[in-house]
XYZ file of C-alpha atoms in Angstrom:
568
model
C 44.763 -6.438 24.763
C 43.005 -4.855 27.702
C 41.508 -7.253 30.255
C 38.516 -5.739 32.037
C 39.049 -6.150 35.747
C 36.521 -7.404 38.270
C 36.442 -3.927 39.743
C 35.450 -2.464 36.387
C 32.636 -4.995 36.077
C 31.389 -4.113 39.556
C 31.458 -0.427 38.648
C 29.487 -1.016 35.470
C 27.074 -3.288 37.289
C 26.378 -0.514 39.759
C 25.088 1.461 36.794
C 22.364 -1.136 36.334
C 23.772 -3.712 33.899
C 22.058 -7.017 34.578
C 20.560 -5.773 37.836
C 17.484 -7.452 39.316
C 14.767 -5.873 41.422
C 14.167 -7.740 44.696
C 10.605 -8.797 45.507
C 9.941 -9.964 49.070
C 6.153 -10.228 49.124
C 2.903 -8.376 48.603
C 3.260 -4.655 48.058
C 1.102 -1.788 46.987
C 1.364 -1.629 43.213
C 1.830 1.657 41.446
C -0.429 2.627 38.615
C 0.308 0.808 35.373
C -2.506 2.399 33.417
C -1.780 4.570 30.441
C -2.490 5.203 26.802
C 0.859 4.079 25.425
C 0.742 0.485 24.196
C 3.322 -1.867 25.678
C 4.356 -5.124 24.039
C 5.519 -8.255 25.851
C 6.326 -9.893 22.515
C 9.524 -11.550 23.760
C 7.616 -13.576 26.328
C 8.460 -14.311 29.941
C 11.090 -16.456 31.628
C 12.226 -17.689 35.018
C 15.603 -18.888 36.152
C 18.183 -19.607 38.841
C 15.705 -21.321 41.200
C 16.723 -21.807 44.811
C 14.726 -23.153 47.753
C 13.258 -19.732 48.557
C 13.654 -17.591 45.439
C 13.504 -17.520 41.631
C 14.361 -14.865 39.045
C 11.496 -13.835 36.737
C 12.047 -11.924 33.499
C 10.243 -10.098 30.739
C 10.774 -7.328 28.210
C 8.238 -4.492 28.155
C 8.498 -2.457 24.950
C 6.510 0.793 24.877
C 5.560 2.090 21.443
C 7.477 5.325 22.018
C 10.520 3.492 23.525
C 10.348 5.699 26.618
C 10.629 4.626 30.229
C 7.779 2.366 31.272
C 6.392 1.251 34.623
C 6.008 -2.526 34.910
C 4.253 -4.418 37.676
C 4.441 -8.129 38.427
C 2.296 -10.687 40.201
C 3.250 -14.105 41.594
C 0.606 -16.586 42.753
C 0.202 -20.223 43.711
C -2.502 -20.685 41.048
C -2.718 -19.930 37.333
C -5.826 -17.746 37.892
C -3.865 -15.508 40.351
C -6.524 -15.792 43.036
C -3.876 -16.459 45.711
C -1.246 -13.758 45.222
C 1.985 -14.065 47.210
C 4.067 -11.363 45.499
C 3.369 -8.055 43.815
C 5.545 -5.106 42.949
C 6.417 -2.430 40.435
C 9.575 -1.147 38.763
C 10.730 1.023 35.863
C 12.595 -0.065 32.750
C 13.938 1.829 29.766
C 16.299 1.642 26.816
C 19.388 1.595 29.067
C 18.605 -2.071 29.783
C 16.836 -2.762 26.494
C 13.493 -2.522 28.320
C 14.146 -5.838 30.079
C 12.856 -6.499 33.591
C 14.372 -8.931 36.100
C 12.861 -9.560 39.511
C 14.387 -11.756 42.216
C 11.249 -13.171 43.829
C 12.137 -14.145 47.401
C 10.509 -15.657 50.510
C 9.048 -18.559 48.532
C 8.310 -22.099 49.763
C 10.667 -24.909 48.748
C 9.608 -27.458 46.107
C 6.542 -25.437 45.116
C 5.103 -24.421 41.753
C 4.249 -20.749 41.254
C 2.806 -18.693 38.409
C 3.803 -15.176 37.416
C 2.900 -12.420 34.969
C 3.700 -8.791 34.205
C 1.509 -5.774 33.467
C 2.119 -2.354 31.912
C -0.342 0.255 30.644
C -3.300 -2.138 30.523
C -1.201 -4.749 28.689
C -0.529 -8.130 30.290
C 2.171 -10.674 29.502
C 1.629 -14.364 29.051
C 1.617 -16.419 32.238
C 4.817 -18.140 33.281
C 5.268 -21.182 35.500
C 8.225 -21.678 37.855
C 9.275 -24.061 40.593
C 11.537 -23.743 43.628
C 14.127 -26.374 44.523
C 13.656 -28.956 47.262
C 15.024 -28.869 50.788
C 16.088 -31.772 53.004
C 15.688 -35.462 52.081
C 14.935 -35.911 48.376
C 14.207 -39.160 46.575
C 14.790 -37.948 43.013
C 15.360 -34.947 40.772
C 15.090 -34.611 37.028
C 16.761 -32.027 34.777
C 16.641 -31.466 31.022
C 19.962 -30.498 29.451
C 20.219 -28.479 26.221
C 22.923 -26.661 24.290
C 23.804 -24.960 21.008
C 20.650 -23.416 19.531
C 21.301 -21.818 16.142
C 18.262 -19.914 14.805
C 19.096 -19.897 11.049
C 20.214 -23.555 11.134
C 16.761 -24.959 11.803
C 13.626 -25.032 13.902
C 13.752 -25.227 17.684
C 11.706 -28.449 17.848
C 13.959 -29.687 20.645
C 12.834 -26.830 22.890
C 9.216 -27.720 22.114
C 9.836 -31.343 23.122
C 11.339 -30.311 26.460
C 8.414 -27.952 27.126
C 5.939 -30.823 26.633
C 7.262 -32.593 29.717
C 5.646 -32.253 33.144
C 8.250 -34.225 35.097
C 11.183 -31.777 35.137
C 12.531 -29.644 37.967
C 14.509 -27.270 35.725
C 16.310 -26.931 32.395
C 20.084 -26.585 32.174
C 21.367 -24.612 29.189
C 25.089 -25.265 28.744
C 25.807 -22.437 26.356
C 25.620 -21.206 22.771
C 22.151 -19.890 23.524
C 22.639 -17.819 20.368
C 25.213 -17.498 17.574
C 27.087 -14.373 16.557
C 27.601 -15.211 12.875
C 26.438 -13.100 9.943
C 23.853 -14.103 7.361
C 25.724 -16.258 4.849
C 28.039 -17.495 7.604
C 28.061 -20.700 9.626
C 24.900 -22.856 9.373
C 22.822 -20.211 7.560
C 22.632 -21.996 4.194
C 19.023 -23.162 4.722
C 17.753 -20.040 6.478
C 15.912 -18.538 3.492
C 14.117 -21.782 2.665
C 13.146 -22.248 6.310
C 12.001 -18.664 6.789
C 14.593 -18.203 9.554
C 16.809 -15.461 8.164
C 18.508 -12.888 10.346
C 16.810 -9.494 10.590
C 17.877 -6.924 8.018
C 19.247 -4.603 10.724
C 21.087 -7.488 12.405
C 22.383 -9.572 9.493
C 26.069 -8.888 10.102
C 28.390 -10.477 12.641
C 27.638 -9.318 16.170
C 30.045 -6.710 17.494
C 28.249 -3.956 19.435
C 25.796 -3.961 22.334
C 22.981 -3.109 19.910
C 23.977 -6.055 17.713
C 23.831 -8.549 20.570
C 20.557 -7.163 21.906
C 18.861 -7.441 18.512
C 20.032 -11.033 18.084
C 18.581 -11.974 21.483
C 15.313 -10.317 20.452
C 15.220 -12.456 17.298
C 15.860 -15.688 19.184
C 13.289 -14.804 21.820
C 10.686 -14.251 19.114
C 10.760 -18.005 18.481
C 7.518 -19.565 19.813
C 9.154 -22.816 20.901
C 11.814 -21.037 22.932
C 9.159 -18.779 24.461
C 7.089 -21.823 25.408
C 10.067 -23.466 27.092
C 10.894 -20.342 29.100
C 7.276 -19.941 30.206
C 7.074 -23.584 31.345
C 10.269 -24.192 33.324
C 13.007 -22.294 35.162
C 16.341 -22.090 33.342
C 19.814 -22.552 34.832
C 22.265 -21.289 32.227
C 25.919 -20.637 31.508
C 27.449 -19.090 28.428
C 29.855 -20.766 26.022
C 31.775 -19.059 23.225
C 29.126 -17.999 20.707
C 27.400 -15.672 23.148
C 30.547 -13.628 22.493
C 32.535 -15.004 19.531
C 33.653 -18.408 18.248
C 36.431 -19.981 20.344
C 36.416 -17.180 22.896
C 39.161 -17.187 25.507
C 40.084 -14.692 28.224
C 41.582 -11.973 26.016
C 40.481 -12.833 22.504
C 38.641 -15.117 20.124
C 39.031 -16.848 16.796
C 39.039 -14.310 13.952
C 38.603 -11.254 16.190
C 40.812 -8.577 14.619
C 41.395 -5.517 16.784
C 42.523 -3.387 13.847
C 39.086 -3.594 12.228
C 36.790 -4.727 15.059
C 38.179 -2.760 17.983
C 39.363 -3.986 21.389
C 38.117 -7.459 22.227
C 37.460 -6.319 25.802
C 34.790 -3.927 24.538
C 33.150 -6.594 22.416
C 33.137 -9.027 25.317
C 31.715 -6.406 27.639
C 28.867 -5.697 25.221
C 28.125 -9.417 24.821
C 28.054 -10.117 28.549
C 25.896 -7.079 29.255
C 23.321 -8.290 26.728
C 23.493 -11.797 28.201
C 22.685 -10.597 31.703
C 19.929 -8.349 30.388
C 18.215 -11.125 28.426
C 18.773 -14.251 30.542
C 16.958 -14.911 33.851
C 20.229 -15.275 35.707
C 21.257 -14.098 39.181
C 24.838 -12.808 39.495
C 26.899 -15.153 41.663
C 28.230 -12.101 43.499
C 26.056 -9.022 43.865
C 27.100 -6.328 41.422
C 29.373 -8.584 39.353
C 28.294 -9.679 35.881
C 31.545 -11.401 34.968
C 31.367 -14.192 37.547
C 28.825 -16.708 36.292
C 29.922 -19.797 38.221
C 27.448 -20.612 40.995
C 25.873 -23.398 43.057
C 22.431 -25.043 43.246
C 21.418 -27.576 45.897
C 18.780 -30.242 45.247
C 17.930 -31.264 48.806
C 20.350 -33.871 50.123
C 20.480 -35.527 46.701
C 22.746 -33.398 44.527
C 24.893 -30.307 44.332
C 25.068 -28.647 40.933
C 28.040 -26.407 40.166
C 27.631 -24.285 37.048
C 31.123 -23.472 35.763
C 32.658 -20.963 33.371
C 35.237 -22.656 31.144
C 35.178 -19.876 28.573
C 35.381 -16.210 29.585
C 37.010 -15.305 32.874
C 40.173 -17.414 32.988
C 40.675 -19.542 29.856
C 44.102 -19.328 28.257
C 44.265 -19.253 24.477
C 43.684 -22.601 22.801
C 46.678 -24.556 21.555
C 46.886 -25.063 17.787
C 47.948 -28.464 16.484
C 49.506 -26.866 13.415
C 52.050 -25.014 15.559
C 53.667 -28.347 16.469
C 54.227 -29.395 12.858
C 57.529 -28.651 11.145
C 56.501 -26.707 7.997
C 59.360 -28.205 6.008
C 59.128 -31.874 6.995
C 55.652 -32.198 8.493
C 57.208 -33.809 11.586
C 55.098 -33.521 14.721
C 56.904 -32.244 17.852
C 55.301 -34.675 20.285
C 57.531 -33.788 23.232
C 56.762 -30.063 23.124
C 53.070 -30.781 22.583
C 52.902 -33.104 25.604
C 54.700 -30.540 27.774
C 52.341 -27.728 26.780
C 49.232 -29.851 27.338
C 50.398 -30.776 30.860
C 51.534 -27.253 31.793
C 50.409 -26.564 35.386
C 50.097 -22.858 34.633
C 47.590 -23.442 31.860
C 44.124 -22.230 32.923
C 40.609 -23.175 31.958
C 38.789 -22.460 35.240
C 41.510 -20.345 36.807
C 42.723 -20.295 40.407
C 39.774 -18.398 41.907
C 37.052 -20.572 40.364
C 39.010 -23.753 41.088
C 39.400 -22.810 44.756
C 35.668 -22.094 44.969
C 34.839 -25.502 43.464
C 37.254 -27.294 45.784
C 35.783 -25.609 48.838
C 32.189 -26.260 47.792
C 32.754 -29.931 47.017
C 34.679 -30.436 50.244
C 31.776 -29.342 52.444
C 28.988 -30.765 50.268
C 26.733 -33.466 51.691
C 24.935 -34.177 48.401
C 24.927 -37.725 47.095
C 25.868 -36.514 43.591
C 28.347 -33.808 42.621
C 27.298 -32.441 39.226
C 29.360 -30.088 37.092
C 27.268 -28.151 34.586
C 29.733 -26.773 32.078
C 30.445 -26.306 28.420
C 33.148 -28.506 26.897
C 33.940 -32.235 26.923
C 35.984 -33.361 29.919
C 36.443 -36.978 28.812
C 39.701 -37.934 27.132
C 38.807 -37.930 23.442
C 42.114 -39.337 22.250
C 42.167 -40.715 18.726
C 44.971 -42.450 16.796
C 47.261 -39.686 15.535
C 47.150 -41.199 12.087
C 43.470 -40.273 11.777
C 44.282 -36.548 11.766
C 46.794 -36.933 8.938
C 44.908 -39.558 6.974
C 41.172 -39.846 7.794
C 40.816 -42.569 5.166
C 42.856 -44.897 7.383
C 40.016 -45.346 9.892
C 38.922 -48.690 8.436
C 42.441 -50.065 8.710
C 42.794 -48.826 12.290
C 39.455 -50.352 13.265
C 40.512 -53.686 11.784
C 43.766 -53.611 13.761
C 41.946 -52.751 17.001
C 39.473 -55.576 16.419
C 42.351 -58.008 16.034
C 43.969 -56.728 19.244
C 40.690 -57.014 21.159
C 40.243 -60.520 19.778
C 43.652 -61.616 21.062
C 45.247 -61.988 17.635
C 48.929 -62.777 18.263
C 49.862 -61.826 14.712
C 49.411 -58.082 15.342
C 52.808 -56.463 14.765
C 54.385 -53.771 16.952
C 54.060 -51.344 14.061
C 50.338 -52.063 13.758
C 49.880 -51.773 17.500
C 51.673 -48.416 17.445
C 49.284 -47.149 14.764
C 46.277 -47.504 17.084
C 47.985 -46.797 20.408
C 49.740 -43.554 19.434
C 46.927 -41.177 20.314
C 46.414 -37.445 20.532
C 43.397 -35.253 21.401
C 41.340 -34.136 18.434
C 39.757 -31.084 20.119
C 42.112 -28.739 21.949
C 39.265 -26.332 22.742
C 37.945 -28.931 25.229
C 39.473 -30.164 28.506
C 41.968 -32.212 26.478
C 43.747 -28.913 25.840
C 43.835 -28.096 29.572
C 44.815 -31.411 31.093
C 46.306 -30.218 34.377
C 43.131 -28.620 35.720
C 41.132 -31.667 34.636
C 43.427 -33.865 36.691
C 42.978 -31.559 39.691
C 39.188 -31.962 39.527
C 39.302 -35.729 39.011
C 41.834 -36.055 41.803
C 39.597 -33.997 44.075
C 36.601 -36.257 43.401
C 38.738 -39.311 44.170
C 40.221 -37.843 47.357
C 36.784 -36.807 48.654
C 35.180 -40.090 47.520
C 32.458 -38.194 45.660
C 29.985 -39.413 43.041
C 30.925 -37.147 40.123
C 28.773 -36.420 37.068
C 30.027 -33.954 34.461
C 27.549 -32.466 31.974
C 28.709 -30.944 28.696
C 27.454 -29.393 25.471
C 29.449 -27.515 22.813
C 30.141 -30.300 20.291
C 26.571 -30.571 18.876
C 26.670 -34.348 19.412
C 25.712 -36.727 22.216
C 28.484 -38.452 24.186
C 29.058 -40.487 27.325
C 32.532 -40.910 28.799
C 34.023 -42.713 31.751
C 36.236 -40.258 33.638
C 39.544 -41.624 34.856
C 42.621 -40.082 36.449
C 45.965 -40.393 34.688
C 46.644 -43.298 37.028
C 43.591 -45.064 35.605
C 41.262 -44.654 38.589
C 37.576 -44.441 37.606
C 36.157 -41.432 39.486
C 33.072 -40.343 37.574
C 31.156 -40.118 34.320
C 30.374 -37.516 31.697
C 27.064 -37.133 29.879
C 27.017 -34.662 26.970
C 23.924 -33.436 25.169
C 23.385 -33.058 21.446
C 22.589 -29.621 20.017
C 19.205 -27.995 19.618
C 19.877 -27.086 15.981
C 23.589 -26.630 15.221
C 25.085 -29.194 12.801
C 27.324 -31.886 14.237
C 30.026 -34.277 13.113
C 27.808 -35.682 10.377
C 28.414 -32.389 8.572
C 32.176 -32.278 9.121
C 32.711 -35.957 8.310
C 30.331 -36.020 5.354
C 28.149 -38.753 6.849
C 25.249 -38.726 4.395
C 23.538 -42.020 5.289
C 22.540 -43.855 8.445
C 24.881 -46.804 7.739
C 27.795 -44.356 7.441
C 26.761 -42.730 10.729
C 26.479 -46.036 12.558
C 29.840 -47.210 11.229
C 31.507 -43.996 12.402
C 29.895 -44.288 15.826
C 31.172 -47.854 16.092
C 34.661 -46.751 15.024
C 34.749 -43.935 17.590
C 33.630 -46.307 20.331
C 36.284 -48.841 19.411
C 39.218 -46.423 19.036
C 38.529 -43.955 21.891
C 39.356 -45.741 25.120
C 36.982 -44.118 27.632
C 34.067 -43.455 25.281
C 30.895 -45.357 26.206
C 28.393 -43.852 23.740
C 28.014 -41.332 20.944
C 25.384 -40.124 18.506
C 27.071 -38.259 15.658
C 24.216 -36.943 13.559
C 21.085 -35.934 15.455
C 19.679 -32.951 17.251
C 18.097 -33.444 20.636
C 18.222 -33.030 24.400
C 19.192 -35.068 27.427
C 17.418 -35.775 30.708
C 19.456 -36.418 33.845
C 17.464 -38.232 36.516
C 19.134 -38.622 39.898
C 18.072 -40.897 42.740
C 19.921 -41.874 45.910
C 21.388 -45.089 44.526
C 21.830 -44.301 40.836
C 21.677 -41.582 38.204
C 20.400 -42.059 34.678
C 20.889 -40.127 31.421
C 18.348 -40.391 28.609
C 19.083 -38.918 25.188
C 16.059 -37.903 23.087
C 16.259 -36.941 19.415
C 13.989 -35.401 16.789
C 13.923 -36.718 13.244
C 14.462 -33.296 11.623
C 14.955 -29.601 12.329
C 14.674 -28.706 8.634
C 10.859 -28.847 8.379
C 8.037 -27.299 10.409
C 6.683 -30.734 11.288
C 8.691 -33.456 13.007
C 8.470 -36.488 15.272
C 10.633 -37.779 18.078
C 13.005 -40.449 16.752
C 12.329 -43.108 19.374
C 14.468 -45.612 17.508
C 17.625 -43.696 18.413
C 16.716 -43.057 22.058
C 19.522 -44.064 24.416
C 19.648 -44.545 28.200
C 22.697 -45.146 30.411
C 23.180 -45.112 34.163
C 25.799 -44.858 36.885
C 25.436 -46.245 40.408
C 26.683 -44.420 43.502
C 29.592 -45.754 45.512
C 33.249 -45.839 44.538
C 33.102 -49.417 43.252
C 30.221 -48.594 40.863
C 31.125 -45.233 39.325
C 31.256 -46.270 35.707
C 28.724 -46.152 32.902
C 26.321 -49.070 32.630
C 23.563 -49.898 30.177
C 19.999 -49.466 31.403
């Protein structure tokens, strides 16, 4: 398989892929008057806020699909009486008629409004906010992940957009899904009126495919409302390319029939940078998505790529089973998991993170990334015989209760544990230990944020030596089905029992919600940080309510003696 080099990405970027126009202030606008109608039907968006700049985005579609001149305005008021930025640029089919402007020379911790014009047509008004400088008492971020259009309505996005207390929204990946109609989570699409477009109903493979899928998702009114309300800080996960993507391939990608994976990945990443309000971490490079955001003296946010640029292929549990006897090769499995040459971040990204955390003065060090970092180790017996969970729970309860009659064989049944998800950090244990060891050595307050699993989780993060160094808060999905689907949990009592069982049998797990769609809010202050999980009661109907009965809040206090999850 061909791996596209950084140099090749820079070359392609120089041709305009994902490029942003720079806006430094008021300028004489060119004429945007004309007879050709221009549609802004995909809305507006802002993203990658810093103290002095924010990316703004739109898509201007002329009726004849020719090149079109687009102007923008940025003001301190919604009526645009006090303009601070104006400018004009051209867009055309080579970038899918998208427009990205890096609006600079802004004032820190300030709300601005923006809009676009073309040929007497005007976009909706967007709202954005710059980050704070200097001393900061608190910051609040919404965290979302895994939005699957055919699976259900984007009520979760609507709920986030209702809030007026947020500084930004973090999207931790799976902004869209590449599956075909009839594939994963599309079974209710017809009934919900959320089918894939006729010209985009197959699995995504080409640049045109990915662009059309983004256009479908960005036709959703709830997603448009969210983008118009708040700036987005995003990273991709696997489904922006293909399920279980790694550096040189993905699950079920067949080169004989689907072509080189490098070409598919290139098309997917080009569409991502065209459609997302994201600033390349390095000018002219659309492969490097890891980057840094500073929230005054309160927090440093590092958005990481655990998926595309460096990830080695996932280990497969089945490859450690003897096909004749079913015996599990535990020694070889343990050696492969701990392999120091096994990459998730890769050497370059890891060095960048180490350097950034070393010089950081922020009270909180926050990793915004895709997959669970906590050790999700379950009794090995559960993988071979899921029906044994009740027995294992009973044994663990006896152990926790100090029952001296527990036999060594029973104890072994619950204490012989293996990771259940090798696509997460459990499959890349060495690099996890490097990060946790770094946080301990630097005496940092570490918070890891995750998505990917479609369920809500909270984990205490410990080194292999057992030192508590940080916490992990993971958000539920916007609409993708979670473990309730895989485990067949068809009633609330069954869900609650499974959540109890997970909490009892997984050592470092502090909380889980296994069946609901929702979002998370991370609120950081100088002395403590708090995570609140919010859920909706359904994504399968146009009307819904927030399920306040399942709301959950947890906190972590700063200081090395307090860095563990506590109840609020």
